[in-house]
Amino acid sequence: KAGVTQTPRYLIKTRGQQVTLSCSPISGHRSVSWYQQTPGQGLQFLFEYFSETQRNKGNFPGRFSGRQFSNSRSEMNVSTLELGDSALYLCASSLRGSGGIGEQFFGPGTRLTVL
Amino acid sequence: TQLLEQSPQFLSIQEGENLTVYCNSSSVFSSLQWYRQEPGEGPVLLVTVVTGGEVKKLKRLTFQFGDARKDSSLHITAAQTGDTGLYLCAGALGYGGSQGNLIFGKGTKLSVKP
């Protein structure tokens, strides 16, 4: 079956602009998590959505937001971009059918560069 | 403050050598996962360990979870060029499976030369 897809793969924006990234999870997966990956901080959790509801949120400012649609596809939005927002944004989907840490399947990421 | 410290940060070895990568914390984790990430791709799960002292083997890879569930190690025997990549450990702080409780280390970048 098809894996997690993220669009676009690469994006260049300037400071102050906003950006929307998209993630399509594996068919049947209801949980989508977003992460920011930078060389300095590594992988940091942004938020998780399950059945259109935000279930958990990391320590990021309110400029970072997301949503999930009824078909489980998810988008994340970053407003008023800053240079420090340059990173690889990863989306991961999982079944989340039961308790415990299930396997997350990551997409290839969107490389965002803020100039 | 980085909850999960991975060492070494970088490792460059010759094909055929053995290596060990470490993941340490002062926090207790309910479970710990190891991922490998290759350039241009997202991380891929290698293993999940949940019991203190647990040892899991995946072909040439051996994973160990510390008795106190605060640390873990990944040992690769007879490394191959295909093992090259970024190895990430991720610990779960809570139970119930919320991914928001998953903390990642910064990773060990492994380069295996032919």
mmCIF file with all atom_site columns, C-alpha atoms in Angstrom:
data_model
loop_
_atom_site.group_PDB
_atom_site.id
_atom_site.type_symbol
_atom_site.label_atom_id
_atom_site.label_alt_id
_atom_site.label_comp_id
_atom_site.label_asym_id
_atom_site.label_entity_id
_atom_site.label_seq_id
_atom_site.pdbx_PDB_ins_code
_atom_site.Cartn_x
_atom_site.Cartn_y
_atom_site.Cartn_z
_atom_site.occupancy
_atom_site.B_iso_or_equiv
_atom_site.pdbx_formal_charge
_atom_site.auth_seq_id
_atom_site.auth_comp_id
_atom_site.auth_asym_id
_atom_site.auth_atom_id
_atom_site.pdbx_PDB_model_num
ATOM 1   C CA . LYS A 1 1   ? 0.000   0.000  0.000  1.00 0.00 ? 1   LYS A CA 1
ATOM 2   C CA . ALA A 1 2   ? 1.069   3.576  -0.567 1.00 0.00 ? 2   ALA A CA 1
ATOM 3   C CA . GLY A 1 3   ? 3.157   5.218  2.135  1.00 0.00 ? 3   GLY A CA 1
ATOM 4   C CA . VAL A 1 4   ? 2.814   8.617  3.752  1.00 0.00 ? 4   VAL A CA 1
ATOM 5   C CA . THR A 1 5   ? 2.996   11.410 1.218  1.00 0.00 ? 5   THR A CA 1
ATOM 6   C CA . GLN A 1 6   ? 3.908   15.007 1.904  1.00 0.00 ? 6   GLN A CA 1
ATOM 7   C CA . THR A 1 7   ? 3.591   17.986 -0.379 1.00 0.00 ? 7   THR A CA 1
ATOM 8   C CA . PRO A 1 8   ? 5.386   20.013 -1.356 1.00 0.00 ? 8   PRO A CA 1
ATOM 9   C CA . ARG A 1 9   ? 8.796   18.378 -0.921 1.00 0.00 ? 9   ARG A CA 1
ATOM 10  C CA . TYR A 1 10  ? 10.665  21.677 -1.030 1.00 0.00 ? 10  TYR A CA 1
ATOM 11  C CA . LEU A 1 11  ? 9.569   25.197 -0.268 1.00 0.00 ? 11  LEU A CA 1
ATOM 12  C CA . ILE A 1 12  ? 11.320  28.549 -0.139 1.00 0.00 ? 12  ILE A CA 1
ATOM 13  C CA . LYS A 1 13  ? 9.620   31.449 1.602  1.00 0.00 ? 13  LYS A CA 1
ATOM 14  C CA . THR A 1 14  ? 10.636  34.830 2.979  1.00 0.00 ? 14  THR A CA 1
ATOM 15  C CA . ARG A 1 15  ? 10.314  36.122 6.517  1.00 0.00 ? 15  ARG A CA 1
ATOM 16  C CA . GLY A 1 16  ? 6.816   37.226 7.445  1.00 0.00 ? 16  GLY A CA 1
ATOM 17  C CA . GLN A 1 17  ? 5.069   34.987 4.938  1.00 0.00 ? 17  GLN A CA 1
ATOM 18  C CA . GLN A 1 18  ? 2.900   32.051 5.865  1.00 0.00 ? 18  GLN A CA 1
ATOM 19  C CA . VAL A 1 19  ? 3.058   28.486 4.621  1.00 0.00 ? 19  VAL A CA 1
ATOM 20  C CA . THR A 1 20  ? 0.784   25.437 4.500  1.00 0.00 ? 20  THR A CA 1
ATOM 21  C CA . LEU A 1 21  ? 2.162   21.916 4.341  1.00 0.00 ? 21  LEU A CA 1
ATOM 22  C CA . SER A 1 22  ? 0.103   18.852 3.500  1.00 0.00 ? 22  SER A CA 1
ATOM 23  C CA . CYS A 1 23  ? 0.273   15.238 4.627  1.00 0.00 ? 23  CYS A CA 1
ATOM 24  C CA . SER A 1 24  ? -1.671  12.229 3.397  1.00 0.00 ? 24  SER A CA 1
ATOM 25  C CA . PRO A 1 25  ? -1.415  9.292  5.817  1.00 0.00 ? 25  PRO A CA 1
ATOM 26  C CA . ILE A 1 26  ? -1.404  5.621  4.959  1.00 0.00 ? 26  ILE A CA 1
ATOM 27  C CA . SER A 1 27  ? -4.900  4.452  4.087  1.00 0.00 ? 27  SER A CA 1
ATOM 28  C CA . GLY A 1 28  ? -6.737  3.410  7.244  1.00 0.00 ? 28  GLY A CA 1
ATOM 29  C CA . HIS A 1 29  ? -4.450  5.323  9.602  1.00 0.00 ? 29  HIS A CA 1
ATOM 30  C CA . ARG A 1 30  ? -6.330  7.813  11.734 1.00 0.00 ? 30  ARG A CA 1
ATOM 31  C CA . SER A 1 31  ? -3.467  9.432  13.625 1.00 0.00 ? 31  SER A CA 1
ATOM 32  C CA . VAL A 1 32  ? -1.166  12.020 12.101 1.00 0.00 ? 32  VAL A CA 1
ATOM 33  C CA . SER A 1 33  ? 1.728   13.591 13.969 1.00 0.00 ? 33  SER A CA 1
ATOM 34  C CA . TRP A 1 34  ? 3.936   16.452 12.844 1.00 0.00 ? 34  TRP A CA 1
ATOM 35  C CA . TYR A 1 35  ? 7.588   16.955 13.746 1.00 0.00 ? 35  TYR A CA 1
ATOM 36  C CA . GLN A 1 36  ? 10.183  19.617 13.057 1.00 0.00 ? 36  GLN A CA 1
ATOM 37  C CA . GLN A 1 37  ? 13.725  18.376 12.415 1.00 0.00 ? 37  GLN A CA 1
ATOM 38  C CA . THR A 1 38  ? 16.755  20.690 12.580 1.00 0.00 ? 38  THR A CA 1
ATOM 39  C CA . PRO A 1 39  ? 20.467  19.894 12.960 1.00 0.00 ? 39  PRO A CA 1
ATOM 40  C CA . GLY A 1 40  ? 20.614  21.790 16.241 1.00 0.00 ? 40  GLY A CA 1
ATOM 41  C CA . GLN A 1 41  ? 17.485  20.529 17.978 1.00 0.00 ? 41  GLN A CA 1
ATOM 42  C CA . GLY A 1 42  ? 16.864  17.217 16.268 1.00 0.00 ? 42  GLY A CA 1
ATOM 43  C CA . LEU A 1 43  ? 13.314  15.932 15.906 1.00 0.00 ? 43  LEU A CA 1
ATOM 44  C CA . GLN A 1 44  ? 10.791  17.869 17.935 1.00 0.00 ? 44  GLN A CA 1
ATOM 45  C CA . PHE A 1 45  ? 7.117   17.041 18.270 1.00 0.00 ? 45  PHE A CA 1
ATOM 46  C CA . LEU A 1 46  ? 4.695   19.684 17.018 1.00 0.00 ? 46  LEU A CA 1
ATOM 47  C CA . PHE A 1 47  ? 1.241   18.141 17.391 1.00 0.00 ? 47  PHE A CA 1
ATOM 48  C CA . GLU A 1 48  ? -0.831  15.022 16.887 1.00 0.00 ? 48  GLU A CA 1
ATOM 49  C CA . TYR A 1 49  ? -4.279  14.685 15.369 1.00 0.00 ? 49  TYR A CA 1
ATOM 50  C CA . PHE A 1 50  ? -6.631  11.767 15.688 1.00 0.00 ? 50  PHE A CA 1
ATOM 51  C CA . SER A 1 51  ? -10.051 11.672 14.068 1.00 0.00 ? 51  SER A CA 1
ATOM 52  C CA . GLU A 1 52  ? -9.934  15.398 13.311 1.00 0.00 ? 52  GLU A CA 1
ATOM 53  C CA . THR A 1 53  ? -9.116  16.338 16.928 1.00 0.00 ? 53  THR A CA 1
ATOM 54  C CA . GLN A 1 54  ? -5.797  17.651 18.183 1.00 0.00 ? 54  GLN A CA 1
ATOM 55  C CA . ARG A 1 55  ? -4.798  15.147 20.813 1.00 0.00 ? 55  ARG A CA 1
ATOM 56  C CA . ASN A 1 56  ? -1.436  16.541 21.868 1.00 0.00 ? 56  ASN A CA 1
ATOM 57  C CA . LYS A 1 57  ? 0.693   19.596 21.297 1.00 0.00 ? 57  LYS A CA 1
ATOM 58  C CA . GLY A 1 58  ? 4.408   20.241 21.693 1.00 0.00 ? 58  GLY A CA 1
ATOM 59  C CA . ASN A 1 59  ? 6.143   23.396 22.907 1.00 0.00 ? 59  ASN A CA 1
ATOM 60  C CA . PHE A 1 60  ? 5.873   25.523 19.817 1.00 0.00 ? 60  PHE A CA 1
ATOM 61  C CA . PRO A 1 61  ? 4.445   29.044 19.523 1.00 0.00 ? 61  PRO A CA 1
ATOM 62  C CA . GLY A 1 62  ? 0.904   29.669 18.345 1.00 0.00 ? 62  GLY A CA 1
ATOM 63  C CA . ARG A 1 63  ? 2.227   30.536 14.872 1.00 0.00 ? 63  ARG A CA 1
ATOM 64  C CA . PHE A 1 64  ? 2.290   26.792 14.308 1.00 0.00 ? 64  PHE A CA 1
ATOM 65  C CA . SER A 1 65  ? -1.142  25.289 13.799 1.00 0.00 ? 65  SER A CA 1
ATOM 66  C CA . GLY A 1 66  ? -2.663  22.287 12.165 1.00 0.00 ? 66  GLY A CA 1
ATOM 67  C CA . ARG A 1 67  ? -5.835  20.508 11.308 1.00 0.00 ? 67  ARG A CA 1
ATOM 68  C CA . GLN A 1 68  ? -7.056  17.140 10.164 1.00 0.00 ? 68  GLN A CA 1
ATOM 69  C CA . PHE A 1 69  ? -9.826  16.416 7.708  1.00 0.00 ? 69  PHE A CA 1
ATOM 70  C CA . SER A 1 70  ? -12.431 13.678 7.752  1.00 0.00 ? 70  SER A CA 1
ATOM 71  C CA . ASN A 1 71  ? -10.342 11.603 5.327  1.00 0.00 ? 71  ASN A CA 1
ATOM 72  C CA . SER A 1 72  ? -7.427  11.810 7.839  1.00 0.00 ? 72  SER A CA 1
ATOM 73  C CA . ARG A 1 73  ? -5.355  14.061 5.600  1.00 0.00 ? 73  ARG A CA 1
ATOM 74  C CA . SER A 1 74  ? -3.674  16.761 7.617  1.00 0.00 ? 74  SER A CA 1
ATOM 75  C CA . GLU A 1 75  ? -2.266  20.211 7.041  1.00 0.00 ? 75  GLU A CA 1
ATOM 76  C CA . MET A 1 76  ? 0.012   22.314 9.147  1.00 0.00 ? 76  MET A CA 1
ATOM 77  C CA . ASN A 1 77  ? 0.316   26.050 8.853  1.00 0.00 ? 77  ASN A CA 1
ATOM 78  C CA . VAL A 1 78  ? 3.079   28.362 9.967  1.00 0.00 ? 78  VAL A CA 1
ATOM 79  C CA . SER A 1 79  ? 2.292   32.063 9.987  1.00 0.00 ? 79  SER A CA 1
ATOM 80  C CA . THR A 1 80  ? 4.692   35.012 10.149 1.00 0.00 ? 80  THR A CA 1
ATOM 81  C CA . LEU A 1 81  ? 7.666   32.886 9.181  1.00 0.00 ? 81  LEU A CA 1
ATOM 82  C CA . GLU A 1 82  ? 11.000  33.441 10.924 1.00 0.00 ? 82  GLU A CA 1
ATOM 83  C CA . LEU A 1 83  ? 14.478  32.418 9.793  1.00 0.00 ? 83  LEU A CA 1
ATOM 84  C CA . GLY A 1 84  ? 14.562  29.837 12.576 1.00 0.00 ? 84  GLY A CA 1
ATOM 85  C CA . ASP A 1 85  ? 11.584  28.043 11.071 1.00 0.00 ? 85  ASP A CA 1
ATOM 86  C CA . SER A 1 86  ? 13.841  26.678 8.346  1.00 0.00 ? 86  SER A CA 1
ATOM 87  C CA . ALA A 1 87  ? 13.720  22.927 8.891  1.00 0.00 ? 87  ALA A CA 1
ATOM 88  C CA . LEU A 1 88  ? 12.573  19.574 7.612  1.00 0.00 ? 88  LEU A CA 1
ATOM 89  C CA . TYR A 1 89  ? 8.935   19.079 8.574  1.00 0.00 ? 89  TYR A CA 1
ATOM 90  C CA . LEU A 1 90  ? 8.003   15.451 8.947  1.00 0.00 ? 90  LEU A CA 1
ATOM 91  C CA . CYS A 1 91  ? 4.590   13.911 9.113  1.00 0.00 ? 91  CYS A CA 1
ATOM 92  C CA . ALA A 1 92  ? 3.979   10.463 10.586 1.00 0.00 ? 92  ALA A CA 1
ATOM 93  C CA . SER A 1 93  ? 0.863   8.329  10.540 1.00 0.00 ? 93  SER A CA 1
ATOM 94  C CA . SER A 1 94  ? -0.151  5.420  12.714 1.00 0.00 ? 94  SER A CA 1
ATOM 95  C CA . LEU A 1 95  ? -3.177  3.249  13.365 1.00 0.00 ? 95  LEU A CA 1
ATOM 96  C CA . ARG A 1 96  ? -3.561  4.231  17.001 1.00 0.00 ? 96  ARG A CA 1
ATOM 97  C CA . GLY A 1 97  ? -6.099  1.468  17.437 1.00 0.00 ? 97  GLY A CA 1
ATOM 98  C CA . SER A 1 98  ? -5.038  0.570  20.958 1.00 0.00 ? 98  SER A CA 1
ATOM 99  C CA . GLY A 1 99  ? -2.928  1.846  23.788 1.00 0.00 ? 99  GLY A CA 1
ATOM 100 C CA . GLY A 1 100 ? 0.836   1.809  23.811 1.00 0.00 ? 100 GLY A CA 1
ATOM 101 C CA . ILE A 1 101 ? 3.268   3.270  21.330 1.00 0.00 ? 101 ILE A CA 1
ATOM 102 C CA . GLY A 1 102 ? 2.347   1.944  17.918 1.00 0.00 ? 102 GLY A CA 1
ATOM 103 C CA . GLU A 1 103 ? 4.563   2.055  14.877 1.00 0.00 ? 103 GLU A CA 1
ATOM 104 C CA . GLN A 1 104 ? 4.733   5.435  13.213 1.00 0.00 ? 104 GLN A CA 1
ATOM 105 C CA . PHE A 1 105 ? 5.305   5.603  9.487  1.00 0.00 ? 105 PHE A CA 1
ATOM 106 C CA . PHE A 1 106 ? 7.070   8.757  8.427  1.00 0.00 ? 106 PHE A CA 1
ATOM 107 C CA . GLY A 1 107 ? 6.751   10.620 5.170  1.00 0.00 ? 107 GLY A CA 1
ATOM 108 C CA . PRO A 1 108 ? 9.801   11.984 3.298  1.00 0.00 ? 108 PRO A CA 1
ATOM 109 C CA . GLY A 1 109 ? 9.270   15.444 4.749  1.00 0.00 ? 109 GLY A CA 1
ATOM 110 C CA . THR A 1 110 ? 8.947   18.962 3.420  1.00 0.00 ? 110 THR A CA 1
ATOM 111 C CA . ARG A 1 111 ? 12.180  20.971 3.404  1.00 0.00 ? 111 ARG A CA 1
ATOM 112 C CA . LEU A 1 112 ? 11.250  24.563 4.258  1.00 0.00 ? 112 LEU A CA 1
ATOM 113 C CA . THR A 1 113 ? 13.793  27.323 3.757  1.00 0.00 ? 113 THR A CA 1
ATOM 114 C CA . VAL A 1 114 ? 13.009  30.791 5.066  1.00 0.00 ? 114 VAL A CA 1
ATOM 115 C CA . LEU A 1 115 ? 15.068  33.627 3.576  1.00 0.00 ? 115 LEU A CA 1
ATOM 116 C CA . THR B 2 1   ? 17.405  20.611 27.953 1.00 0.00 ? 1   THR B CA 1
ATOM 117 C CA . GLN B 2 2   ? 17.791  17.471 25.862 1.00 0.00 ? 2   GLN B CA 1
ATOM 118 C CA . LEU B 2 3   ? 16.057  14.611 27.644 1.00 0.00 ? 3   LEU B CA 1
ATOM 119 C CA . LEU B 2 4   ? 17.678  11.953 25.474 1.00 0.00 ? 4   LEU B CA 1
ATOM 120 C CA . GLU B 2 5   ? 21.411  12.136 24.816 1.00 0.00 ? 5   GLU B CA 1
ATOM 121 C CA . GLN B 2 6   ? 22.833  10.089 22.001 1.00 0.00 ? 6   GLN B CA 1
ATOM 122 C CA . SER B 2 7   ? 26.505  9.294  21.585 1.00 0.00 ? 7   SER B CA 1
ATOM 123 C CA . PRO B 2 8   ? 28.559  9.493  19.618 1.00 0.00 ? 8   PRO B CA 1
ATOM 124 C CA . GLN B 2 9   ? 27.136  12.241 17.424 1.00 0.00 ? 9   GLN B CA 1
ATOM 125 C CA . PHE B 2 10  ? 29.205  11.097 14.452 1.00 0.00 ? 10  PHE B CA 1
ATOM 126 C CA . LEU B 2 11  ? 30.807  7.756  13.687 1.00 0.00 ? 11  LEU B CA 1
ATOM 127 C CA . SER B 2 12  ? 32.888  6.846  10.659 1.00 0.00 ? 12  SER B CA 1
ATOM 128 C CA . ILE B 2 13  ? 34.062  3.257  10.360 1.00 0.00 ? 13  ILE B CA 1
ATOM 129 C CA . GLN B 2 14  ? 35.243  0.728  7.809  1.00 0.00 ? 14  GLN B CA 1
ATOM 130 C CA . GLU B 2 15  ? 33.039  -2.025 6.464  1.00 0.00 ? 15  GLU B CA 1
ATOM 131 C CA . GLY B 2 16  ? 33.284  -5.135 8.651  1.00 0.00 ? 16  GLY B CA 1
ATOM 132 C CA . GLU B 2 17  ? 33.878  -3.290 11.921 1.00 0.00 ? 17  GLU B CA 1
ATOM 133 C CA . ASN B 2 18  ? 31.568  -3.469 14.937 1.00 0.00 ? 18  ASN B CA 1
ATOM 134 C CA . LEU B 2 19  ? 30.054  -0.429 16.605 1.00 0.00 ? 19  LEU B CA 1
ATOM 135 C CA . THR B 2 20  ? 27.809  0.577  19.481 1.00 0.00 ? 20  THR B CA 1
ATOM 136 C CA . VAL B 2 21  ? 25.580  3.628  19.716 1.00 0.00 ? 21  VAL B CA 1
ATOM 137 C CA . TYR B 2 22  ? 24.227  4.840  23.038 1.00 0.00 ? 22  TYR B CA 1
ATOM 138 C CA . CYS B 2 23  ? 21.065  6.579  24.134 1.00 0.00 ? 23  CYS B CA 1
ATOM 139 C CA . ASN B 2 24  ? 20.983  7.922  27.701 1.00 0.00 ? 24  ASN B CA 1
ATOM 140 C CA . SER B 2 25  ? 18.597  9.841  29.902 1.00 0.00 ? 25  SER B CA 1
ATOM 141 C CA . SER B 2 26  ? 17.882  10.654 33.508 1.00 0.00 ? 26  SER B CA 1
ATOM 142 C CA . SER B 2 27  ? 14.195  10.003 32.802 1.00 0.00 ? 27  SER B CA 1
ATOM 143 C CA . VAL B 2 28  ? 12.451  6.650  32.915 1.00 0.00 ? 28  VAL B CA 1
ATOM 144 C CA . PHE B 2 29  ? 10.739  5.634  29.691 1.00 0.00 ? 29  PHE B CA 1
ATOM 145 C CA . SER B 2 30  ? 7.788   3.301  29.305 1.00 0.00 ? 30  SER B CA 1
ATOM 146 C CA . SER B 2 31  ? 9.256   2.152  25.987 1.00 0.00 ? 31  SER B CA 1
ATOM 147 C CA . LEU B 2 32  ? 12.012  3.114  23.602 1.00 0.00 ? 32  LEU B CA 1
ATOM 148 C CA . GLN B 2 33  ? 12.244  2.998  19.855 1.00 0.00 ? 33  GLN B CA 1
ATOM 149 C CA . TRP B 2 34  ? 15.160  3.065  17.425 1.00 0.00 ? 34  TRP B CA 1
ATOM 150 C CA . TYR B 2 35  ? 14.831  4.548  13.953 1.00 0.00 ? 35  TYR B CA 1
ATOM 151 C CA . ARG B 2 36  ? 17.144  4.861  10.967 1.00 0.00 ? 36  ARG B CA 1
ATOM 152 C CA . GLN B 2 37  ? 16.876  7.833  8.653  1.00 0.00 ? 37  GLN B CA 1
ATOM 153 C CA . GLU B 2 38  ? 18.541  8.100  5.253  1.00 0.00 ? 38  GLU B CA 1
ATOM 154 C CA . PRO B 2 39  ? 19.115  11.388 3.413  1.00 0.00 ? 39  PRO B CA 1
ATOM 155 C CA . GLY B 2 40  ? 15.963  12.734 1.797  1.00 0.00 ? 40  GLY B CA 1
ATOM 156 C CA . GLU B 2 41  ? 13.715  10.297 3.639  1.00 0.00 ? 41  GLU B CA 1
ATOM 157 C CA . GLY B 2 42  ? 11.796  10.113 6.879  1.00 0.00 ? 42  GLY B CA 1
ATOM 158 C CA . PRO B 2 43  ? 12.874  7.895  9.800  1.00 0.00 ? 43  PRO B CA 1
ATOM 159 C CA . VAL B 2 44  ? 12.036  4.188  9.587  1.00 0.00 ? 44  VAL B CA 1
ATOM 160 C CA . LEU B 2 45  ? 11.297  2.238  12.762 1.00 0.00 ? 45  LEU B CA 1
ATOM 161 C CA . LEU B 2 46  ? 13.806  -0.534 13.496 1.00 0.00 ? 46  LEU B CA 1
ATOM 162 C CA . VAL B 2 47  ? 12.636  -1.806 16.880 1.00 0.00 ? 47  VAL B CA 1
ATOM 163 C CA . THR B 2 48  ? 10.591  -1.047 20.003 1.00 0.00 ? 48  THR B CA 1
ATOM 164 C CA . VAL B 2 49  ? 11.796  -2.228 23.415 1.00 0.00 ? 49  VAL B CA 1
ATOM 165 C CA . VAL B 2 50  ? 9.445   -2.091 26.377 1.00 0.00 ? 50  VAL B CA 1
ATOM 166 C CA . THR B 2 51  ? 10.861  -4.192 29.236 1.00 0.00 ? 51  THR B CA 1
ATOM 167 C CA . GLY B 2 52  ? 13.861  -3.206 31.362 1.00 0.00 ? 52  GLY B CA 1
ATOM 168 C CA . GLY B 2 53  ? 16.816  -5.421 30.450 1.00 0.00 ? 53  GLY B CA 1
ATOM 169 C CA . GLU B 2 54  ? 15.206  -6.485 27.189 1.00 0.00 ? 54  GLU B CA 1
ATOM 170 C CA . VAL B 2 55  ? 17.485  -7.485 24.329 1.00 0.00 ? 55  VAL B CA 1
ATOM 171 C CA . LYS B 2 56  ? 16.227  -7.697 20.766 1.00 0.00 ? 56  LYS B CA 1
ATOM 172 C CA . LYS B 2 57  ? 18.161  -8.881 17.742 1.00 0.00 ? 57  LYS B CA 1
ATOM 173 C CA . LEU B 2 58  ? 17.464  -7.916 14.169 1.00 0.00 ? 58  LEU B CA 1
ATOM 174 C CA . LYS B 2 59  ? 19.988  -9.744 11.969 1.00 0.00 ? 59  LYS B CA 1
ATOM 175 C CA . ARG B 2 60  ? 23.282  -7.929 12.658 1.00 0.00 ? 60  ARG B CA 1
ATOM 176 C CA . LEU B 2 61  ? 21.662  -5.339 14.930 1.00 0.00 ? 61  LEU B CA 1
ATOM 177 C CA . THR B 2 62  ? 21.297  -5.905 18.685 1.00 0.00 ? 62  THR B CA 1
ATOM 178 C CA . PHE B 2 63  ? 19.196  -3.542 20.792 1.00 0.00 ? 63  PHE B CA 1
ATOM 179 C CA . GLN B 2 64  ? 19.252  -3.404 24.567 1.00 0.00 ? 64  GLN B CA 1
ATOM 180 C CA . PHE B 2 65  ? 17.001  -1.530 26.980 1.00 0.00 ? 65  PHE B CA 1
ATOM 181 C CA . GLY B 2 66  ? 18.617  -0.698 30.320 1.00 0.00 ? 66  GLY B CA 1
ATOM 182 C CA . ASP B 2 67  ? 17.353  -2.390 33.476 1.00 0.00 ? 67  ASP B CA 1
ATOM 183 C CA . ALA B 2 68  ? 16.117  0.945  34.835 1.00 0.00 ? 68  ALA B CA 1
ATOM 184 C CA . ARG B 2 69  ? 14.550  1.867  31.474 1.00 0.00 ? 69  ARG B CA 1
ATOM 185 C CA . LYS B 2 70  ? 16.630  5.059  31.294 1.00 0.00 ? 70  LYS B CA 1
ATOM 186 C CA . ASP B 2 71  ? 19.075  4.056  28.591 1.00 0.00 ? 71  ASP B CA 1
ATOM 187 C CA . SER B 2 72  ? 19.486  1.911  25.519 1.00 0.00 ? 72  SER B CA 1
ATOM 188 C CA . SER B 2 73  ? 22.175  0.766  23.136 1.00 0.00 ? 73  SER B CA 1
ATOM 189 C CA . LEU B 2 74  ? 22.342  -0.363 19.539 1.00 0.00 ? 74  LEU B CA 1
ATOM 190 C CA . HIS B 2 75  ? 25.171  -2.666 18.518 1.00 0.00 ? 75  HIS B CA 1
ATOM 191 C CA . ILE B 2 76  ? 25.926  -3.414 14.877 1.00 0.00 ? 76  ILE B CA 1
ATOM 192 C CA . THR B 2 77  ? 28.114  -6.381 14.039 1.00 0.00 ? 77  THR B CA 1
ATOM 193 C CA . ALA B 2 78  ? 30.184  -6.429 10.837 1.00 0.00 ? 78  ALA B CA 1
ATOM 194 C CA . ALA B 2 79  ? 28.866  -3.109 9.559  1.00 0.00 ? 79  ALA B CA 1
ATOM 195 C CA . GLN B 2 80  ? 28.004  -2.786 5.883  1.00 0.00 ? 80  GLN B CA 1
ATOM 196 C CA . THR B 2 81  ? 27.861  0.306  3.670  1.00 0.00 ? 81  THR B CA 1
ATOM 197 C CA . GLY B 2 82  ? 24.073  -0.080 3.647  1.00 0.00 ? 82  GLY B CA 1
ATOM 198 C CA . ASP B 2 83  ? 24.032  0.627  7.392  1.00 0.00 ? 83  ASP B CA 1
ATOM 199 C CA . THR B 2 84  ? 25.017  4.227  6.694  1.00 0.00 ? 84  THR B CA 1
ATOM 200 C CA . GLY B 2 85  ? 22.435  6.676  8.001  1.00 0.00 ? 85  GLY B CA 1
ATOM 201 C CA . LEU B 2 86  ? 21.193  8.667  10.967 1.00 0.00 ? 86  LEU B CA 1
ATOM 202 C CA . TYR B 2 87  ? 20.203  6.487  13.919 1.00 0.00 ? 87  TYR B CA 1
ATOM 203 C CA . LEU B 2 88  ? 17.617  8.007  16.223 1.00 0.00 ? 88  LEU B CA 1
ATOM 204 C CA . CYS B 2 89  ? 16.352  6.795  19.557 1.00 0.00 ? 89  CYS B CA 1
ATOM 205 C CA . ALA B 2 90  ? 12.962  7.907  20.836 1.00 0.00 ? 90  ALA B CA 1
ATOM 206 C CA . GLY B 2 91  ? 11.580  7.379  24.305 1.00 0.00 ? 91  GLY B CA 1
ATOM 207 C CA . ALA B 2 92  ? 7.972   7.319  25.409 1.00 0.00 ? 92  ALA B CA 1
ATOM 208 C CA . LEU B 2 93  ? 7.447   9.123  28.707 1.00 0.00 ? 93  LEU B CA 1
ATOM 209 C CA . GLY B 2 94  ? 3.865   8.094  29.314 1.00 0.00 ? 94  GLY B CA 1
ATOM 210 C CA . TYR B 2 95  ? 1.585   5.156  28.768 1.00 0.00 ? 95  TYR B CA 1
ATOM 211 C CA . GLY B 2 96  ? -1.454  5.030  26.559 1.00 0.00 ? 96  GLY B CA 1
ATOM 212 C CA . GLY B 2 97  ? 0.341   5.702  23.340 1.00 0.00 ? 97  GLY B CA 1
ATOM 213 C CA . SER B 2 98  ? 0.015   9.411  22.777 1.00 0.00 ? 98  SER B CA 1
ATOM 214 C CA . GLN B 2 99  ? 2.757   10.384 20.381 1.00 0.00 ? 99  GLN B CA 1
ATOM 215 C CA . GLY B 2 100 ? 3.082   13.645 22.228 1.00 0.00 ? 100 GLY B CA 1
ATOM 216 C CA . ASN B 2 101 ? 4.976   11.739 24.865 1.00 0.00 ? 101 ASN B CA 1
ATOM 217 C CA . LEU B 2 102 ? 7.633   10.562 22.376 1.00 0.00 ? 102 LEU B CA 1
ATOM 218 C CA . ILE B 2 103 ? 11.001  12.290 22.887 1.00 0.00 ? 103 ILE B CA 1
ATOM 219 C CA . PHE B 2 104 ? 13.694  11.967 20.218 1.00 0.00 ? 104 PHE B CA 1
ATOM 220 C CA . GLY B 2 105 ? 17.448  12.129 20.639 1.00 0.00 ? 105 GLY B CA 1
ATOM 221 C CA . LYS B 2 106 ? 19.443  14.191 18.155 1.00 0.00 ? 106 LYS B CA 1
ATOM 222 C CA . GLY B 2 107 ? 20.802  11.090 16.496 1.00 0.00 ? 107 GLY B CA 1
ATOM 223 C CA . THR B 2 108 ? 24.080  9.392  15.626 1.00 0.00 ? 108 THR B CA 1
ATOM 224 C CA . LYS B 2 109 ? 25.257  9.908  12.076 1.00 0.00 ? 109 LYS B CA 1
ATOM 225 C CA . LEU B 2 110 ? 26.929  6.680  10.958 1.00 0.00 ? 110 LEU B CA 1
ATOM 226 C CA . SER B 2 111 ? 29.113  6.440  7.874  1.00 0.00 ? 111 SER B CA 1
ATOM 227 C CA . VAL B 2 112 ? 30.373  3.026  6.826  1.00 0.00 ? 112 VAL B CA 1
ATOM 228 C CA . LYS B 2 113 ? 33.145  3.174  4.250  1.00 0.00 ? 113 LYS B CA 1
ATOM 229 C CA . PRO B 2 114 ? 33.889  0.326  1.839  1.00 0.00 ? 114 PRO B CA 1
#
